[in-house]
Amino acid sequence: MGLMQSVVAVPARLESSRLPGKVLADIGGKPMLQRVLERCAEATTPAAVVLCTDSQDLVDRAAAWGFAALITSVSCASGSERIASVVDQLVARAGGSSADTLIINVQGDQPFIDPQVIEAMAGEFADRRPTPEVLTPVYRMGADKVHNPNVVKTLLAADGRALYFSRSAVPHVRGVEPEHWHVHTTYWGHVGIYGYRADVLQRWQQLPHSPLEQIEKLEQLRLIEAGIQIGTYPVEGESLSVDTADQLKEARAIAARLAV
């Protein structure tokens, strides 16, 4: 099978609990969300880049920036749920069927997302047999991030499947001081984008309630707890997600340094 039909879906809302209004925060002269959409548009494989939001203000802004948008319910509890609520419309934009359409979920708070990571996602789906249900990129984490709860860790099986995602450092290295854990094992960070086969998203509302998702506040744990496999592929370096005021400062410093 060749490349699946694909579309990038960017879920975004104004009422972020940790950093309200963050998607419109100025980063080097542009709102963060505009940067995300423009970076996604640099990937050549997807048929479209579509904003998924409950905010008419964001819909209007996206239109001014040259991007399509879909209105979602205000009750969506996660980005994946927001995308799942409009998945049939996204499949229509890709021009395929749900079984051969790839929905690439890029969070609205990743202003420096690498378009090559999006391209790699499409390539991984095309090359793997059987076609994966869900894929996500991971990167080798530096020692300074291992114990930061704002940086999500991924525990991998030998075949690259994600066994678990956590804000805690996993695995625990018994009998060793935490600051030295990184010497004894590789910690994998999660880049925070997902590739979903569209038919998986169509089942989202039927997935059972996930206590792990609620405890860690990580939407991908709903899939893990429901027995849906999440495959991974390694990429070089992370993509900064802006969840805190300190991370927003970091993003602004990066933009100033790159002058982009």
PDB file of C-alpha atoms in Angstrom:
ATOM      1  CA  MET A   1       0.000   0.000   0.000  1.00  0.00           C
ATOM      2  CA  GLY A   2       1.253   3.501  -0.748  1.00  0.00           C
ATOM      3  CA  LEU A   3       0.958   6.531   1.449  1.00  0.00           C
ATOM      4  CA  MET A   4      -2.330   6.812   3.272  1.00  0.00           C
ATOM      5  CA  GLN A   5      -4.364   9.941   2.724  1.00  0.00           C
ATOM      6  CA  SER A   6      -3.520  12.213   5.620  1.00  0.00           C
ATOM      7  CA  VAL A   7      -4.660  15.425   7.242  1.00  0.00           C
ATOM      8  CA  VAL A   8      -3.131  17.407  10.107  1.00  0.00           C
ATOM      9  CA  ALA A   9      -5.640  18.316  12.808  1.00  0.00           C
ATOM     10  CA  VAL A  10      -4.628  20.961  15.362  1.00  0.00           C
ATOM     11  CA  PRO A  11      -6.870  20.995  18.440  1.00  0.00           C
ATOM     12  CA  ALA A  12      -6.868  24.298  20.323  1.00  0.00           C
ATOM     13  CA  ARG A  13      -8.884  26.121  22.941  1.00  0.00           C
ATOM     14  CA  LEU A  14      -8.499  29.518  24.551  1.00  0.00           C
ATOM     15  CA  GLU A  15      -9.315  28.419  28.088  1.00  0.00           C
ATOM     16  CA  SER A  16      -6.165  26.521  28.989  1.00  0.00           C
ATOM     17  CA  SER A  17      -6.216  25.743  32.705  1.00  0.00           C
ATOM     18  CA  ARG A  18      -2.491  26.143  33.310  1.00  0.00           C
ATOM     19  CA  LEU A  19      -1.784  29.061  30.979  1.00  0.00           C
ATOM     20  CA  PRO A  20      -5.030  30.803  29.905  1.00  0.00           C
ATOM     21  CA  GLY A  21      -5.012  32.162  26.362  1.00  0.00           C
ATOM     22  CA  LYS A  22      -1.654  30.561  25.640  1.00  0.00           C
ATOM     23  CA  VAL A  23      -2.443  29.699  22.008  1.00  0.00           C
ATOM     24  CA  LEU A  24      -2.577  33.433  21.252  1.00  0.00           C
ATOM     25  CA  ALA A  25       0.526  34.272  23.289  1.00  0.00           C
ATOM     26  CA  ASP A  26       2.971  36.344  21.255  1.00  0.00           C
ATOM     27  CA  ILE A  27       6.142  34.487  20.289  1.00  0.00           C
ATOM     28  CA  GLY A  28       8.520  36.580  18.243  1.00  0.00           C
ATOM     29  CA  GLY A  29       5.750  38.722  16.776  1.00  0.00           C
ATOM     30  CA  LYS A  30       3.284  35.941  15.940  1.00  0.00           C
ATOM     31  CA  PRO A  31       0.586  34.227  17.996  1.00  0.00           C
ATOM     32  CA  MET A  32       1.707  30.742  19.013  1.00  0.00           C
ATOM     33  CA  LEU A  33      -1.172  29.040  17.191  1.00  0.00           C
ATOM     34  CA  GLN A  34      -0.286  30.760  13.918  1.00  0.00           C
ATOM     35  CA  ARG A  35       3.259  29.428  14.242  1.00  0.00           C
ATOM     36  CA  VAL A  36       1.956  25.896  14.806  1.00  0.00           C
ATOM     37  CA  LEU A  37      -0.339  26.004  11.776  1.00  0.00           C
ATOM     38  CA  GLU A  38       2.350  27.464   9.528  1.00  0.00           C
ATOM     39  CA  ARG A  39       4.916  24.862  10.589  1.00  0.00           C
ATOM     40  CA  CYS A  40       2.412  22.081   9.910  1.00  0.00           C
ATOM     41  CA  ALA A  41       1.713  23.534   6.465  1.00  0.00           C
ATOM     42  CA  GLU A  42       5.401  23.119   5.574  1.00  0.00           C
ATOM     43  CA  ALA A  43       4.876  19.341   5.543  1.00  0.00           C
ATOM     44  CA  THR A  44       4.037  18.366   1.976  1.00  0.00           C
ATOM     45  CA  THR A  45       2.369  14.971   2.512  1.00  0.00           C
ATOM     46  CA  PRO A  46      -0.891  15.939   4.309  1.00  0.00           C
ATOM     47  CA  ALA A  47      -3.836  16.955   2.142  1.00  0.00           C
ATOM     48  CA  ALA A  48      -4.815  19.725   4.565  1.00  0.00           C
ATOM     49  CA  VAL A  49      -4.081  21.417   7.896  1.00  0.00           C
ATOM     50  CA  VAL A  50      -7.270  21.991   9.880  1.00  0.00           C
ATOM     51  CA  LEU A  51      -7.783  23.795  13.178  1.00  0.00           C
ATOM     52  CA  CYS A  52     -10.278  22.076  15.519  1.00  0.00           C
ATOM     53  CA  THR A  53     -11.596  24.480  18.149  1.00  0.00           C
ATOM     54  CA  ASP A  54     -14.621  25.529  20.174  1.00  0.00           C
ATOM     55  CA  SER A  55     -13.717  29.228  19.732  1.00  0.00           C
ATOM     56  CA  GLN A  56     -15.227  31.318  16.935  1.00  0.00           C
ATOM     57  CA  ASP A  57     -12.475  33.864  17.597  1.00  0.00           C
ATOM     58  CA  LEU A  58      -9.841  31.227  16.761  1.00  0.00           C
ATOM     59  CA  VAL A  59     -11.811  30.139  13.674  1.00  0.00           C
ATOM     60  CA  ASP A  60     -11.811  33.737  12.418  1.00  0.00           C
ATOM     61  CA  ARG A  61      -8.123  34.183  13.137  1.00  0.00           C
ATOM     62  CA  ALA A  62      -7.259  30.932  11.373  1.00  0.00           C
ATOM     63  CA  ALA A  63      -9.175  32.101   8.310  1.00  0.00           C
ATOM     64  CA  ALA A  64      -7.176  35.335   8.311  1.00  0.00           C
ATOM     65  CA  TRP A  65      -3.978  33.270   8.428  1.00  0.00           C
ATOM     66  CA  GLY A  66      -5.214  31.140   5.529  1.00  0.00           C
ATOM     67  CA  PHE A  67      -6.283  27.982   7.367  1.00  0.00           C
ATOM     68  CA  ALA A  68      -9.512  25.996   7.504  1.00  0.00           C
ATOM     69  CA  ALA A  69     -11.176  25.298  10.833  1.00  0.00           C
ATOM     70  CA  LEU A  70     -13.901  23.094  12.291  1.00  0.00           C
ATOM     71  CA  ILE A  71     -16.037  24.085  15.267  1.00  0.00           C
ATOM     72  CA  THR A  72     -16.193  21.518  18.077  1.00  0.00           C
ATOM     73  CA  SER A  73     -18.114  21.251  21.319  1.00  0.00           C
ATOM     74  CA  VAL A  74     -16.883  23.165  24.364  1.00  0.00           C
ATOM     75  CA  SER A  75     -17.244  19.964  26.413  1.00  0.00           C
ATOM     76  CA  CYS A  76     -14.300  18.112  24.815  1.00  0.00           C
ATOM     77  CA  ALA A  77     -11.932  17.011  27.584  1.00  0.00           C
ATOM     78  CA  SER A  78      -8.792  16.538  25.470  1.00  0.00           C
ATOM     79  CA  GLY A  79      -7.308  17.340  22.112  1.00  0.00           C
ATOM     80  CA  SER A  80      -7.887  13.806  20.886  1.00  0.00           C
ATOM     81  CA  GLU A  81     -11.534  13.938  21.942  1.00  0.00           C
ATOM     82  CA  ARG A  82     -11.890  17.270  20.140  1.00  0.00           C
ATOM     83  CA  ILE A  83     -10.509  15.784  16.928  1.00  0.00           C
ATOM     84  CA  ALA A  84     -12.558  12.608  17.334  1.00  0.00           C
ATOM     85  CA  SER A  85     -15.733  14.699  17.511  1.00  0.00           C
ATOM     86  CA  VAL A  86     -15.157  15.948  13.937  1.00  0.00           C
ATOM     87  CA  VAL A  87     -13.276  12.956  12.518  1.00  0.00           C
ATOM     88  CA  ASP A  88     -15.800  12.292   9.739  1.00  0.00           C
ATOM     89  CA  GLN A  89     -15.336  15.845   8.446  1.00  0.00           C
ATOM     90  CA  LEU A  90     -11.552  15.422   8.594  1.00  0.00           C
ATOM     91  CA  VAL A  91     -11.767  12.164   6.613  1.00  0.00           C
ATOM     92  CA  ALA A  92     -13.834  13.991   3.998  1.00  0.00           C
ATOM     93  CA  ARG A  93     -11.136  16.669   3.679  1.00  0.00           C
ATOM     94  CA  ALA A  94      -8.480  13.993   3.196  1.00  0.00           C
ATOM     95  CA  GLY A  95     -10.547  12.453   0.437  1.00  0.00           C
ATOM     96  CA  GLY A  96     -10.224   8.854   1.594  1.00  0.00           C
ATOM     97  CA  SER A  97     -12.092   6.369   3.755  1.00  0.00           C
ATOM     98  CA  SER A  98     -11.748   6.028   7.525  1.00  0.00           C
ATOM     99  CA  ALA A  99      -9.657   2.843   7.190  1.00  0.00           C
ATOM    100  CA  ASP A 100      -7.044   4.467   4.938  1.00  0.00           C
ATOM    101  CA  THR A 101      -7.003   8.000   6.339  1.00  0.00           C
ATOM    102  CA  LEU A 102      -4.306   9.112   8.743  1.00  0.00           C
ATOM    103  CA  ILE A 103      -5.201  11.915  11.163  1.00  0.00           C
ATOM    104  CA  ILE A 104      -2.078  13.585  12.518  1.00  0.00           C
ATOM    105  CA  ASN A 105      -2.805  15.347  15.796  1.00  0.00           C
ATOM    106  CA  VAL A 106      -0.430  18.266  16.428  1.00  0.00           C
ATOM    107  CA  GLN A 107      -1.058  20.142  19.657  1.00  0.00           C
ATOM    108  CA  GLY A 108      -1.739  23.864  19.385  1.00  0.00           C
ATOM    109  CA  ASP A 109       1.073  24.622  21.836  1.00  0.00           C
ATOM    110  CA  GLN A 110       4.057  23.346  19.796  1.00  0.00           C
ATOM    111  CA  PRO A 111       5.289  26.479  17.988  1.00  0.00           C
ATOM    112  CA  PHE A 112       8.469  24.847  16.662  1.00  0.00           C
ATOM    113  CA  ILE A 113       7.091  21.504  15.519  1.00  0.00           C
ATOM    114  CA  ASP A 114       9.404  20.043  12.872  1.00  0.00           C
ATOM    115  CA  PRO A 115       7.563  19.457   9.563  1.00  0.00           C
ATOM    116  CA  GLN A 116       9.914  16.509   8.980  1.00  0.00           C
ATOM    117  CA  VAL A 117       8.442  14.752  12.016  1.00  0.00           C
ATOM    118  CA  ILE A 118       5.017  15.037  10.374  1.00  0.00           C
ATOM    119  CA  GLU A 119       6.444  13.674   7.120  1.00  0.00           C
ATOM    120  CA  ALA A 120       8.059  10.814   9.031  1.00  0.00           C
ATOM    121  CA  MET A 121       4.704   9.987  10.629  1.00  0.00           C
ATOM    122  CA  ALA A 122       3.084   9.552   7.223  1.00  0.00           C
ATOM    123  CA  GLY A 123       6.022   7.444   6.064  1.00  0.00           C
ATOM    124  CA  GLU A 124       5.865   5.149   9.105  1.00  0.00           C
ATOM    125  CA  PHE A 125       2.171   4.488   8.522  1.00  0.00           C
ATOM    126  CA  ALA A 126       2.829   3.676   4.883  1.00  0.00           C
ATOM    127  CA  ASP A 127       5.728   1.309   5.603  1.00  0.00           C
ATOM    128  CA  ARG A 128       4.442  -0.731   8.540  1.00  0.00           C
ATOM    129  CA  ARG A 129       2.485  -3.971   8.194  1.00  0.00           C
ATOM    130  CA  PRO A 130      -0.135  -4.263   9.432  1.00  0.00           C
ATOM    131  CA  THR A 131      -1.088  -0.587   9.311  1.00  0.00           C
ATOM    132  CA  PRO A 132      -0.719   0.784  12.861  1.00  0.00           C
ATOM    133  CA  GLU A 133      -3.701   2.001  14.850  1.00  0.00           C
ATOM    134  CA  VAL A 134      -1.745   4.791  16.563  1.00  0.00           C
ATOM    135  CA  LEU A 135       1.854   6.035  16.304  1.00  0.00           C
ATOM    136  CA  THR A 136       3.763   8.719  18.180  1.00  0.00           C
ATOM    137  CA  PRO A 137       7.389   9.967  17.989  1.00  0.00           C
ATOM    138  CA  VAL A 138       9.817   9.672  20.900  1.00  0.00           C
ATOM    139  CA  TYR A 139      13.284  11.084  21.577  1.00  0.00           C
ATOM    140  CA  ARG A 140      16.186  10.258  23.889  1.00  0.00           C
ATOM    141  CA  MET A 141      15.735  12.484  26.914  1.00  0.00           C
ATOM    142  CA  GLY A 142      18.505  14.487  28.513  1.00  0.00           C
ATOM    143  CA  ALA A 143      19.244  14.056  32.212  1.00  0.00           C
ATOM    144  CA  ASP A 144      17.839  17.514  32.998  1.00  0.00           C
ATOM    145  CA  LYS A 145      14.311  16.504  31.922  1.00  0.00           C
ATOM    146  CA  VAL A 146      13.951  13.080  33.570  1.00  0.00           C
ATOM    147  CA  HIS A 147      12.350  14.345  36.783  1.00  0.00           C
ATOM    148  CA  ASN A 148      10.414  17.289  35.313  1.00  0.00           C
ATOM    149  CA  PRO A 149       6.679  16.459  35.540  1.00  0.00           C
ATOM    150  CA  ASN A 150       5.910  18.858  32.663  1.00  0.00           C
ATOM    151  CA  VAL A 151       7.940  16.632  30.322  1.00  0.00           C
ATOM    152  CA  VAL A 152       6.166  13.377  29.476  1.00  0.00           C
ATOM    153  CA  LYS A 153       8.137  10.135  29.598  1.00  0.00           C
ATOM    154  CA  THR A 154       7.413   7.044  27.472  1.00  0.00           C
ATOM    155  CA  LEU A 155       8.207   3.518  28.636  1.00  0.00           C
ATOM    156  CA  LEU A 156       8.980   1.333  25.620  1.00  0.00           C
ATOM    157  CA  ALA A 157       8.796  -2.393  24.958  1.00  0.00           C
ATOM    158  CA  ALA A 158      11.610  -4.094  23.046  1.00  0.00           C
ATOM    159  CA  ASP A 159       9.609  -3.823  19.807  1.00  0.00           C
ATOM    160  CA  GLY A 160       9.039  -0.075  20.241  1.00  0.00           C
ATOM    161  CA  ARG A 161       5.470  -0.254  21.520  1.00  0.00           C
ATOM    162  CA  ALA A 162       4.619   2.286  24.186  1.00  0.00           C
ATOM    163  CA  LEU A 163       3.911   0.418  27.417  1.00  0.00           C
ATOM    164  CA  TYR A 164       3.055   3.541  29.407  1.00  0.00           C
ATOM    165  CA  PHE A 165       3.281   7.327  29.445  1.00  0.00           C
ATOM    166  CA  SER A 166       3.940   9.211  32.665  1.00  0.00           C
ATOM    167  CA  ARG A 167       4.882  12.543  34.135  1.00  0.00           C
ATOM    168  CA  SER A 168       7.070  10.567  36.540  1.00  0.00           C
ATOM    169  CA  ALA A 169      10.402   9.018  35.640  1.00  0.00           C
ATOM    170  CA  VAL A 170       9.837   5.452  34.486  1.00  0.00           C
ATOM    171  CA  PRO A 171      11.449   3.043  35.007  1.00  0.00           C
ATOM    172  CA  HIS A 172      12.372   3.548  38.657  1.00  0.00           C
ATOM    173  CA  VAL A 173      16.016   2.596  39.228  1.00  0.00           C
ATOM    174  CA  ARG A 174      16.062   0.804  42.555  1.00  0.00           C
ATOM    175  CA  GLY A 175      18.952   1.458  44.930  1.00  0.00           C
ATOM    176  CA  VAL A 176      20.265   4.472  42.995  1.00  0.00           C
ATOM    177  CA  GLU A 177      19.848   8.147  43.812  1.00  0.00           C
ATOM    178  CA  PRO A 178      17.331   9.710  41.368  1.00  0.00           C
ATOM    179  CA  GLU A 179      19.838  12.193  39.968  1.00  0.00           C
ATOM    180  CA  HIS A 180      21.877   9.237  38.672  1.00  0.00           C
ATOM    181  CA  TRP A 181      19.038   7.205  37.141  1.00  0.00           C
ATOM    182  CA  HIS A 182      19.829   8.389  33.611  1.00  0.00           C
ATOM    183  CA  VAL A 183      23.206   6.644  33.797  1.00  0.00           C
ATOM    184  CA  HIS A 184      21.538   3.247  34.142  1.00  0.00           C
ATOM    185  CA  THR A 185      18.816   3.376  31.464  1.00  0.00           C
ATOM    186  CA  THR A 186      17.556   5.379  28.488  1.00  0.00           C
ATOM    187  CA  TYR A 187      14.638   7.666  29.220  1.00  0.00           C
ATOM    188  CA  TRP A 188      12.423   8.378  26.245  1.00  0.00           C
ATOM    189  CA  GLY A 189      10.534  11.639  25.940  1.00  0.00           C
ATOM    190  CA  HIS A 190       7.253  12.035  24.089  1.00  0.00           C
ATOM    191  CA  VAL A 191       7.116  14.638  21.329  1.00  0.00           C
ATOM    192  CA  GLY A 192       3.361  15.067  21.799  1.00  0.00           C
ATOM    193  CA  ILE A 193       1.975  14.467  18.328  1.00  0.00           C
ATOM    194  CA  TYR A 194      -0.073  11.408  17.416  1.00  0.00           C
ATOM    195  CA  GLY A 195      -0.950   9.664  14.193  1.00  0.00           C
ATOM    196  CA  TYR A 196      -4.358   8.011  14.351  1.00  0.00           C
ATOM    197  CA  ARG A 197      -5.948   5.730  11.843  1.00  0.00           C
ATOM    198  CA  ALA A 198      -9.264   7.515  11.461  1.00  0.00           C
ATOM    199  CA  ASP A 199     -11.348   4.486  12.413  1.00  0.00           C
ATOM    200  CA  VAL A 200      -9.647   4.457  15.837  1.00  0.00           C
ATOM    201  CA  LEU A 201     -10.807   8.026  16.446  1.00  0.00           C
ATOM    202  CA  GLN A 202     -14.305   7.039  15.366  1.00  0.00           C
ATOM    203  CA  ARG A 203     -14.346   4.647  18.344  1.00  0.00           C
ATOM    204  CA  TRP A 204     -13.071   7.250  20.827  1.00  0.00           C
ATOM    205  CA  GLN A 205     -16.411   7.941  22.500  1.00  0.00           C
ATOM    206  CA  GLN A 206     -16.941   4.204  23.057  1.00  0.00           C
ATOM    207  CA  LEU A 207     -13.631   3.733  24.878  1.00  0.00           C
ATOM    208  CA  PRO A 208     -14.105   3.062  28.600  1.00  0.00           C
ATOM    209  CA  HIS A 209     -13.481   5.728  31.229  1.00  0.00           C
ATOM    210  CA  SER A 210      -9.761   5.844  32.002  1.00  0.00           C
ATOM    211  CA  PRO A 211      -8.692   6.442  35.611  1.00  0.00           C
ATOM    212  CA  LEU A 212      -5.054   6.624  34.462  1.00  0.00           C
ATOM    213  CA  GLU A 213      -5.899   9.387  31.985  1.00  0.00           C
ATOM    214  CA  GLN A 214      -7.575  11.369  34.751  1.00  0.00           C
ATOM    215  CA  ILE A 215      -4.767  10.828  37.265  1.00  0.00           C
ATOM    216  CA  GLU A 216      -1.852  11.745  34.966  1.00  0.00           C
ATOM    217  CA  LYS A 217      -3.848  14.144  32.750  1.00  0.00           C
ATOM    218  CA  LEU A 218      -2.486  12.357  29.661  1.00  0.00           C
ATOM    219  CA  GLU A 219      -5.084  11.570  27.011  1.00  0.00           C
ATOM    220  CA  GLN A 220      -3.075   8.770  25.376  1.00  0.00           C
ATOM    221  CA  LEU A 221      -3.509   6.655  28.508  1.00  0.00           C
ATOM    222  CA  ARG A 222      -7.160   6.163  27.554  1.00  0.00           C
ATOM    223  CA  LEU A 223      -5.918   4.168  24.558  1.00  0.00           C
ATOM    224  CA  ILE A 224      -3.346   2.204  26.573  1.00  0.00           C
ATOM    225  CA  GLU A 225      -5.907   1.328  29.233  1.00  0.00           C
ATOM    226  CA  ALA A 226      -8.395   0.218  26.566  1.00  0.00           C
ATOM    227  CA  GLY A 227      -5.833  -2.169  25.056  1.00  0.00           C
ATOM    228  CA  ILE A 228      -5.127  -0.149  21.893  1.00  0.00           C
ATOM    229  CA  GLN A 229      -1.467  -0.380  20.928  1.00  0.00           C
ATOM    230  CA  ILE A 230       0.539   2.796  20.412  1.00  0.00           C
ATOM    231  CA  GLY A 231       3.625   2.300  18.293  1.00  0.00           C
ATOM    232  CA  THR A 232       6.571   4.698  18.375  1.00  0.00           C
ATOM    233  CA  TYR A 233       9.392   5.859  16.137  1.00  0.00           C
ATOM    234  CA  PRO A 234      12.529   7.743  17.261  1.00  0.00           C
ATOM    235  CA  VAL A 235      13.254  11.310  16.196  1.00  0.00           C
ATOM    236  CA  GLU A 236      16.120  13.654  16.903  1.00  0.00           C
ATOM    237  CA  GLY A 237      15.382  16.169  19.629  1.00  0.00           C
ATOM    238  CA  GLU A 238      12.183  17.250  21.260  1.00  0.00           C
ATOM    239  CA  SER A 239       9.566  19.791  20.234  1.00  0.00           C
ATOM    240  CA  LEU A 240       8.865  22.296  22.986  1.00  0.00           C
ATOM    241  CA  SER A 241       5.300  22.209  24.277  1.00  0.00           C
ATOM    242  CA  VAL A 242       4.237  25.417  26.006  1.00  0.00           C
ATOM    243  CA  ASP A 243       2.287  24.508  29.138  1.00  0.00           C
ATOM    244  CA  THR A 244       3.794  26.881  31.696  1.00  0.00           C
ATOM    245  CA  ALA A 245       4.955  30.494  31.957  1.00  0.00           C
ATOM    246  CA  ASP A 246       8.574  29.301  32.056  1.00  0.00           C
ATOM    247  CA  GLN A 247       8.090  27.326  28.845  1.00  0.00           C
ATOM    248  CA  LEU A 248       6.570  30.407  27.200  1.00  0.00           C
ATOM    249  CA  LYS A 249       9.696  32.358  28.155  1.00  0.00           C
ATOM    250  CA  GLU A 250      11.786  29.550  26.665  1.00  0.00           C
ATOM    251  CA  ALA A 251       9.763  29.674  23.425  1.00  0.00           C
ATOM    252  CA  ARG A 252      10.248  33.433  23.151  1.00  0.00           C
ATOM    253  CA  ALA A 253      13.986  33.030  23.704  1.00  0.00           C
ATOM    254  CA  ILE A 254      14.169  30.378  20.975  1.00  0.00           C
ATOM    255  CA  ALA A 255      12.281  32.630  18.544  1.00  0.00           C
ATOM    256  CA  ALA A 256      14.587  35.539  19.333  1.00  0.00           C
ATOM    257  CA  ARG A 257      17.652  33.352  18.858  1.00  0.00           C
ATOM    258  CA  LEU A 258      16.396  31.975  15.548  1.00  0.00           C
ATOM    259  CA  ALA A 259      14.950  35.334  14.491  1.00  0.00           C
ATOM    260  CA  VAL A 260      12.016  33.513  12.881  1.00  0.00           C
TER     261      VAL A 260
END
